Amino acid sequence: MSRRLVSSLIVSFVLLGVAAPGGLAAEPTIEATGSSLATYAWTPSTAEVGSGGSVAFKNATANFHGLSWESGPETPNCTGTPSVGQANWSGSCTFAQGGTYHFYCPVHPTIMKGTVTVTGPSAPVVVTETATGISETEATLNGTVDPSEQETSYFFQYGTTTGYGLETAEASAGSGASPVAKSASVTGLTPATTYHFRLVAKNVTGTAFGADETFSTNGPPSAVTNPATAVSDSGATLHGTVNPHGLQTGWFFNYGTTTAYGLKTPLSAAGNGTGLSFVSAPLASLSPETTYHFQLVAENASGTTAGLDQTFTTSAIAPAEPPPTIPPPALGSPPPPVVLPVPPDTRLTLKPRAKTRDRTPTFKFTASIAGAGFQCSLDRKPFRTCRSPYTTPTLKPGRHTVRVAAVADGLTDPTPTSWSFKVLASRS
């Protein structure tokens, strides 16, 4: 008689409930069968036992098979069943809790699968769900509990790590046969802090733990100042990160030549999330060869946070390129005509109104010769190197004059362009 036929007769004997010698009910037997990849299988692939019962597993062939558990209420207690591929072995697994258990051969996991159904009482089934009602110091923890038809209690564990350390009061989840929603409010939390939590339920059969979830309490934003990039002789880009901690948050950069700053970028929105937002702001009209300080500032309804101070130094204005070298004339050639250099002409393209309340007006200008440099003078002070656009320092109310002269080929515009205007006092 073939080995497969003998195995089939044994399984039929067990599944039909025939008593084993001595009057005891024989435990179900599941055997690895087949002689090739196309025929490998668990025979039979299913079995049913009562709570506390056992199932025998066997590989009576020279082929390598093993036994692993994919899911179930708990891992069964097994002896003699290898978790790696081996030939010629036998063992058994005992199941303490009711439920469905899925198993497979680790050598052939896609083709050798099966289930064991255990009847009788089982531990509760729990699911941890997303927290709600989050504020600076409070939150509501949520989840579902399936009591598995036994009187069941539940509570939530929570804390700043997966070690938790805190838990809510234990309460009844009833003794139903389907999931019921449960929640608990927690107070006294620390603002702007990430908390871990999970739902726990227990009955006489066992204790079940839900998956870990997290939430972050609201609070003042965080602000981290990062190094500046794209630094030139007149500009730079400032960078940082903001965490709004759940509240609508705005941010800006303070900047200036000292830690008193004095200037700031426009206020921008960072939203109301609980993760990091990367922010940046470009600066222009800076002075060359100057060290600037800057810091990121974030603010929401819970408070204002300033990042640490950072610095950058603008570069020098690049010198104008020298004129091209003219090769000497060939022997016997007539001398080239003498071309006298012409000084550049300067033209204003942007200027303030004749009367303005802008105390830091901006000017733009061009030259008649490409690549020309510029010199600027404010209120008859000596000319200094400048570039377009040019923004004046803060002016007092009264009349002011800005003069600009282009410089090219060593010649300066003999008739600098100028603009006189009056700064009005601020409205009271």
Coordinates of C-alpha atoms in Angstrom, one line a residue:
M1 CA 0.0 0.0 0.0
S2 CA 1.4 3.5 -0.9
R3 CA 2.5 6.0 1.7
R4 CA -0.1 8.6 0.4
L5 CA -2.9 6.0 0.7
V6 CA -1.9 5.2 4.3
S7 CA -1.8 8.9 5.1
S8 CA -5.3 9.5 3.6
L9 CA -6.7 6.6 5.6
I10 CA -5.2 8.0 8.8
V11 CA -6.7 11.5 8.2
S12 CA -10.1 10.0 7.3
F13 CA -10.0 7.9 10.4
V14 CA -9.4 11.0 12.5
L15 CA -11.9 13.4 10.8
L16 CA -14.7 10.9 11.0
G17 CA -14.2 10.9 14.8
V18 CA -13.2 7.2 15.1
A19 CA -11.9 6.5 18.5
A20 CA -8.2 5.6 18.9
P21 CA -7.1 2.6 20.9
G22 CA -7.9 3.0 24.6
G23 CA -11.2 5.0 24.0
L24 CA -9.5 8.4 23.5
A25 CA -10.3 10.7 20.6
A26 CA -7.3 10.8 18.3
E27 CA -5.9 14.2 17.5
P28 CA -6.1 15.4 13.9
T29 CA -3.0 14.8 11.8
I30 CA -1.8 17.0 8.9
E31 CA 1.0 15.5 6.8
A32 CA 3.3 17.0 4.2
T33 CA 2.8 15.1 0.9
G34 CA 3.9 15.2 -2.7
S35 CA 7.1 14.3 -4.6
S36 CA 7.7 17.5 -6.6
L37 CA 7.1 21.3 -6.5
A38 CA 3.9 20.8 -8.5
T39 CA 2.4 18.3 -5.9
Y40 CA 3.8 19.5 -2.6
A41 CA 0.8 20.1 -0.2
W42 CA -0.5 19.7 3.4
T43 CA -2.9 16.8 3.5
P44 CA -5.5 17.7 4.7
S45 CA -4.9 21.5 4.7
T46 CA -7.5 22.2 7.4
A47 CA -8.3 20.8 10.9
E48 CA -10.7 21.6 13.7
V49 CA -10.2 21.1 17.4
G50 CA -11.6 22.4 20.7
S51 CA -9.9 24.8 22.9
G52 CA -7.0 23.1 24.6
G53 CA -6.8 20.5 21.8
S54 CA -3.8 19.5 19.7
V55 CA -3.0 18.8 16.0
A56 CA -0.3 16.4 14.9
F57 CA 2.0 17.5 12.0
K58 CA 4.2 15.1 10.1
N59 CA 6.7 15.1 7.2
A60 CA 7.4 11.3 6.5
T61 CA 9.3 12.1 3.3
A62 CA 12.9 12.8 2.3
N63 CA 11.9 16.2 1.1
F64 CA 12.7 19.3 3.2
H65 CA 9.6 20.9 4.8
G66 CA 9.0 22.9 7.9
L67 CA 6.1 24.5 9.9
S68 CA 5.6 28.3 10.6
W69 CA 2.6 30.2 11.9
E70 CA 1.4 33.2 9.9
S71 CA -1.4 34.5 12.2
G72 CA -3.8 33.6 15.0
P73 CA -5.0 34.7 18.5
E74 CA -1.6 33.6 19.8
T75 CA 1.3 31.3 18.8
P76 CA 0.4 27.7 19.6
N77 CA 2.6 25.6 21.8
C78 CA 4.5 23.2 19.4
T79 CA 7.0 20.4 20.0
G80 CA 8.9 18.4 17.3
T81 CA 7.9 20.8 14.4
P82 CA 11.0 22.5 12.8
S83 CA 10.6 26.1 11.7
V84 CA 13.2 25.4 8.9
G85 CA 13.2 22.7 6.2
Q86 CA 13.9 19.2 7.4
A87 CA 13.2 15.6 6.3
N88 CA 11.4 12.9 8.2
W89 CA 10.0 14.6 11.3
S90 CA 6.8 14.6 13.4
G91 CA 5.4 16.7 16.1
S92 CA 2.3 18.4 17.5
C93 CA 0.9 21.8 18.4
T94 CA -1.6 22.6 21.2
F95 CA -4.1 25.5 21.1
A96 CA -5.2 27.2 24.3
Q97 CA -7.5 29.9 22.7
G98 CA -10.3 29.7 20.3
G99 CA -9.9 31.3 16.8
T100 CA -8.4 30.6 13.4
Y101 CA -4.7 29.9 13.0
H102 CA -2.9 30.1 9.7
F103 CA 0.2 28.0 9.0
Y104 CA 2.6 27.4 6.1
C105 CA 5.8 25.6 5.1
P106 CA 8.7 28.2 5.2
V107 CA 10.4 26.3 2.3
H108 CA 7.4 26.5 0.1
P109 CA 5.3 29.4 1.6
T110 CA 3.1 30.1 -1.4
I111 CA 1.9 26.5 -2.2
M112 CA 1.9 24.8 1.2
K113 CA -0.6 26.7 3.4
G114 CA -3.4 25.6 5.8
T115 CA -5.6 26.6 8.7
V116 CA -6.5 25.2 12.1
T117 CA -9.9 26.3 13.5
V118 CA -10.1 26.1 17.3
T119 CA -13.6 26.2 18.8
G120 CA -14.4 27.4 22.3
P121 CA -13.6 30.6 24.2
S122 CA -11.0 33.0 23.0
A123 CA -9.2 36.2 24.1
P124 CA -10.7 39.6 23.1
V125 CA -9.8 41.2 19.8
V126 CA -8.7 44.9 20.1
V127 CA -7.9 47.6 17.5
T128 CA -6.2 50.9 18.5
E129 CA -7.6 53.9 16.6
T130 CA -6.6 57.5 16.0
A131 CA -6.7 59.9 19.0
T132 CA -9.2 62.9 18.8
G133 CA -9.9 66.0 20.8
I134 CA -6.2 66.9 21.0
S135 CA -5.3 70.2 22.8
E136 CA -2.3 71.4 24.7
T137 CA -2.9 69.2 27.7
E138 CA -5.7 66.8 26.8
A139 CA -6.7 64.1 24.3
T140 CA -9.3 61.4 23.7
L141 CA -7.9 57.8 23.0
N142 CA -10.0 55.6 20.8
G143 CA -10.3 51.9 19.8
T144 CA -12.6 48.9 19.4
V145 CA -13.0 45.8 21.5
D146 CA -14.5 42.4 20.5
P147 CA -15.2 40.6 23.8
S148 CA -15.4 37.2 22.0
E149 CA -18.6 36.4 24.0
Q150 CA -16.9 36.6 27.4
E151 CA -17.1 39.3 30.0
T152 CA -14.2 41.6 29.1
S153 CA -12.6 44.7 30.5
Y154 CA -10.4 47.3 28.8
F155 CA -8.0 50.2 29.4
F156 CA -5.5 52.4 27.5
Q157 CA -1.8 52.5 28.1
Y158 CA -0.1 55.8 27.2
G159 CA 3.2 57.7 27.7
T160 CA 6.0 59.5 25.9
T161 CA 7.6 56.1 24.9
T162 CA 6.5 52.6 23.9
G163 CA 7.1 51.7 27.6
Y164 CA 4.0 53.9 28.3
G165 CA 4.0 54.1 32.1
L166 CA 0.5 55.5 32.4
E167 CA -2.9 53.9 31.9
T168 CA -6.6 54.9 32.1
A169 CA -9.1 53.3 34.6
E170 CA -10.2 49.8 33.7
A171 CA -13.8 49.6 32.3
S172 CA -16.2 46.9 31.1
A173 CA -16.5 46.1 27.3
G174 CA -19.4 43.7 27.9
S175 CA -19.6 40.1 26.6
G176 CA -20.8 40.6 23.1
A177 CA -19.7 38.8 19.9
S178 CA -18.8 41.9 17.8
P179 CA -16.5 44.9 18.1
V180 CA -17.7 47.9 20.2
A181 CA -16.1 51.4 20.1
K182 CA -14.4 52.5 23.3
S183 CA -12.6 55.7 24.3
A184 CA -11.0 57.4 27.3
S185 CA -10.0 61.0 28.0
V186 CA -6.5 61.7 29.3
T187 CA -5.5 65.1 30.9
G188 CA -2.4 66.7 32.4
L189 CA -0.4 66.2 29.3
T190 CA 2.7 68.2 28.4
P191 CA 2.2 70.7 25.5
A192 CA 4.1 70.2 22.2
T193 CA 4.9 66.6 23.1
T194 CA 4.5 63.3 21.2
Y195 CA 2.6 60.5 23.1
H196 CA 2.4 56.7 22.4
F197 CA -0.8 54.8 23.3
R198 CA -2.5 51.4 22.8
L199 CA -5.8 49.7 23.8
V200 CA -5.6 46.6 26.1
A201 CA -8.5 44.2 26.7
K202 CA -8.6 41.0 28.8
N203 CA -11.0 38.2 29.7
V204 CA -10.6 34.8 31.4
T205 CA -9.0 33.3 28.3
G206 CA -6.3 35.9 27.8
T207 CA -5.1 39.5 27.3
A208 CA -5.0 41.3 23.9
F209 CA -2.8 44.3 23.0
G210 CA -3.7 46.8 20.2
A211 CA -1.1 48.2 17.9
D212 CA 0.9 51.3 19.1
E213 CA -0.4 54.7 17.9
T214 CA 0.9 58.2 18.5
F215 CA -0.4 61.8 18.7
S216 CA 1.2 65.2 19.5
T217 CA -0.3 67.7 21.8
N218 CA -0.6 71.3 20.7
G219 CA 1.7 74.0 21.9
P220 CA 4.1 76.8 21.0
P221 CA 5.8 76.2 17.6
S222 CA 9.4 75.1 17.3
A223 CA 11.8 77.1 15.2
V224 CA 15.3 76.1 14.0
T225 CA 17.6 78.5 12.1
N226 CA 19.6 76.8 9.4
P227 CA 22.6 78.2 7.5
A228 CA 22.1 80.7 4.7
T229 CA 22.8 79.9 1.0
A230 CA 23.2 81.7 -2.3
V231 CA 25.3 84.4 -0.5
S232 CA 26.5 87.1 -3.0
D233 CA 27.7 90.7 -2.7
S234 CA 24.1 92.0 -2.3
G235 CA 21.8 89.0 -1.4
A236 CA 21.4 85.7 0.4
T237 CA 18.7 83.1 1.0
L238 CA 17.8 82.3 4.7
H239 CA 16.6 78.8 5.7
G240 CA 15.0 77.1 8.7
T241 CA 12.4 74.5 10.0
V242 CA 9.1 75.1 11.8
N243 CA 6.8 72.6 13.6
P244 CA 3.4 74.3 14.2
H245 CA 2.4 71.7 16.9
G246 CA -1.2 71.6 15.7
L247 CA -2.0 75.3 15.7
Q248 CA -2.1 77.9 12.9
T249 CA 1.4 79.2 12.8
G250 CA 3.2 82.1 11.1
W251 CA 7.0 82.7 10.7
F252 CA 9.5 85.3 9.6
F253 CA 13.3 86.0 9.8
N254 CA 14.9 88.8 11.8
Y255 CA 18.1 90.0 10.2
G256 CA 20.6 92.9 10.4
T257 CA 24.2 93.7 11.1
T258 CA 23.9 93.0 14.8
T259 CA 22.0 90.7 17.1
A260 CA 19.5 93.5 17.5
Y261 CA 18.6 92.8 13.9
G262 CA 16.3 95.7 13.0
L263 CA 14.9 94.2 9.8
K264 CA 12.6 91.2 9.1
T265 CA 11.1 89.3 6.2
P266 CA 7.3 89.3 5.6
L267 CA 5.2 87.1 7.8
S268 CA 4.4 83.7 6.1
A269 CA 2.1 80.8 7.0
A270 CA 3.4 77.4 8.2
G271 CA -0.1 75.8 8.6
N272 CA -1.3 73.8 11.6
G273 CA 0.4 70.4 11.2
T274 CA 2.4 68.4 13.7
G275 CA 5.5 67.8 11.5
L276 CA 8.5 69.9 10.3
S277 CA 8.0 72.5 7.6
F278 CA 11.1 73.7 5.7
V279 CA 10.9 77.5 5.1
S280 CA 13.2 80.0 3.3
A281 CA 13.3 83.7 2.4
P282 CA 15.5 85.6 -0.1
L283 CA 17.2 88.8 0.9
A284 CA 18.3 91.6 -1.5
S285 CA 19.9 95.1 -1.4
L286 CA 22.5 94.0 1.1
S287 CA 25.8 95.8 1.5
P288 CA 28.9 94.1 0.1
E289 CA 31.6 92.7 2.4
T290 CA 29.3 92.9 5.5
T291 CA 28.5 90.3 8.2
Y292 CA 24.7 89.8 8.8
H293 CA 23.0 88.1 11.7
F294 CA 19.7 86.3 11.3
Q295 CA 17.2 84.1 13.2
L296 CA 13.9 82.3 12.4
V297 CA 10.9 83.2 14.5
A298 CA 7.6 81.2 14.6
E299 CA 4.4 82.2 16.5
N300 CA 1.0 80.8 17.2
A301 CA -1.8 81.2 19.7
S302 CA 0.2 79.2 22.3
G303 CA 3.4 81.3 22.1
T304 CA 6.4 82.6 20.1
T305 CA 9.7 80.7 19.6
A306 CA 12.9 82.2 18.2
G307 CA 15.6 80.1 16.7
L308 CA 19.3 80.5 17.4
D309 CA 21.3 83.3 15.8
Q310 CA 23.2 82.5 12.6
T311 CA 25.5 84.7 10.5
F312 CA 26.7 85.1 6.9
T313 CA 29.1 87.6 5.2
T314 CA 28.4 89.1 1.8
S315 CA 31.2 89.0 -0.8
A316 CA 33.0 92.0 -2.4
I317 CA 31.7 93.5 -5.7
A318 CA 33.5 91.8 -8.5
P319 CA 35.9 94.1 -10.4
A320 CA 35.0 95.2 -13.9
E321 CA 36.6 93.2 -16.7
P322 CA 39.5 94.9 -18.3
P323 CA 39.1 96.1 -21.9
P324 CA 40.1 93.7 -24.7
T325 CA 43.8 93.9 -25.8
I326 CA 44.1 95.4 -29.3
P327 CA 46.9 93.7 -31.3
P328 CA 49.6 95.9 -32.8
P329 CA 49.2 96.8 -36.5
A330 CA 51.1 94.8 -39.0
L331 CA 54.3 96.3 -40.5
G332 CA 53.5 98.7 -43.3
S333 CA 49.8 99.1 -42.3
P334 CA 48.5 102.6 -41.7
P335 CA 48.1 103.4 -38.0
P336 CA 44.6 102.7 -36.6
P337 CA 42.4 105.7 -36.1
V338 CA 42.5 107.2 -32.7
V339 CA 39.3 106.6 -30.8
L340 CA 38.9 108.7 -27.7
P341 CA 37.0 107.0 -24.9
V342 CA 33.6 108.4 -24.1
P343 CA 32.4 108.6 -20.5
P344 CA 29.2 106.7 -19.8
D345 CA 25.9 108.4 -19.3
T346 CA 23.6 107.5 -16.3
R347 CA 19.8 107.2 -16.3
L348 CA 17.3 106.6 -13.5
T349 CA 14.7 103.9 -14.2
L350 CA 13.0 103.8 -10.8
K351 CA 12.7 106.5 -8.2
P352 CA 10.2 107.5 -5.5
R353 CA 7.5 110.2 -5.8
A354 CA 8.5 113.8 -5.2
K355 CA 6.7 113.5 -1.9
T356 CA 6.6 110.1 -0.2
R357 CA 6.1 108.5 3.2
D358 CA 8.6 105.7 2.3
R359 CA 11.5 106.2 4.6
T360 CA 13.7 103.6 2.7
P361 CA 13.0 104.3 -1.0
T362 CA 14.6 102.2 -3.7
F363 CA 16.3 103.4 -6.9
K364 CA 17.1 101.6 -10.1
F365 CA 19.5 102.9 -12.8
T366 CA 21.3 101.9 -16.0
A367 CA 24.4 103.1 -18.0
S368 CA 24.9 103.8 -21.6
I369 CA 27.9 101.4 -21.6
A370 CA 27.4 97.7 -20.8
G371 CA 29.2 96.4 -17.8
A372 CA 29.5 99.8 -16.2
G373 CA 29.8 100.2 -12.4
F374 CA 28.1 102.9 -10.3
Q375 CA 28.7 105.3 -7.5
C376 CA 26.0 106.8 -5.3
S377 CA 25.8 109.8 -3.1
L378 CA 23.0 110.6 -0.5
D379 CA 22.4 114.2 0.6
R380 CA 25.7 115.5 -0.9
K381 CA 27.9 113.0 1.0
P382 CA 30.9 111.5 -0.8
F383 CA 30.2 109.1 -3.6
R384 CA 30.5 105.3 -2.7
T385 CA 30.4 102.2 -4.8
C386 CA 26.8 100.9 -5.2
R387 CA 24.7 98.8 -7.5
S388 CA 21.2 98.8 -8.9
P389 CA 18.7 98.4 -7.2
Y390 CA 19.9 100.8 -4.4
T391 CA 17.8 101.2 -1.2
T392 CA 18.6 104.1 1.0
P393 CA 19.1 103.7 4.8
T394 CA 16.2 104.9 6.9
L395 CA 15.6 108.6 6.3
K396 CA 14.2 111.3 8.5
P397 CA 11.3 113.4 7.4
G398 CA 12.5 116.3 5.2
R399 CA 14.1 116.9 1.8
H400 CA 16.8 114.5 0.4
T401 CA 18.8 114.1 -2.8
V402 CA 20.3 110.9 -4.3
R403 CA 22.9 111.2 -7.1
V404 CA 24.2 108.3 -9.2
A405 CA 27.2 108.3 -11.6
A406 CA 28.2 105.5 -13.9
V407 CA 31.8 104.4 -14.2
A408 CA 33.3 102.6 -17.3
D409 CA 36.7 102.3 -18.9
G410 CA 38.2 104.4 -16.1
L411 CA 35.8 107.3 -16.9
T412 CA 33.1 108.6 -14.6
D413 CA 29.9 110.3 -15.9
P414 CA 30.7 114.0 -15.5
T415 CA 27.0 114.8 -15.1
P416 CA 25.6 112.4 -12.5
T417 CA 21.9 111.9 -12.6
S418 CA 20.1 113.0 -9.5
W419 CA 16.6 113.1 -7.8
S420 CA 15.4 115.3 -5.0
F421 CA 12.4 114.3 -3.0
K422 CA 10.7 115.0 0.3
V423 CA 10.0 112.3 3.0
L424 CA 6.7 113.2 4.8
A425 CA 6.2 112.5 8.5
S426 CA 4.2 109.4 9.4
R427 CA 0.4 110.0 9.9
S428 CA -0.4 110.1 13.6

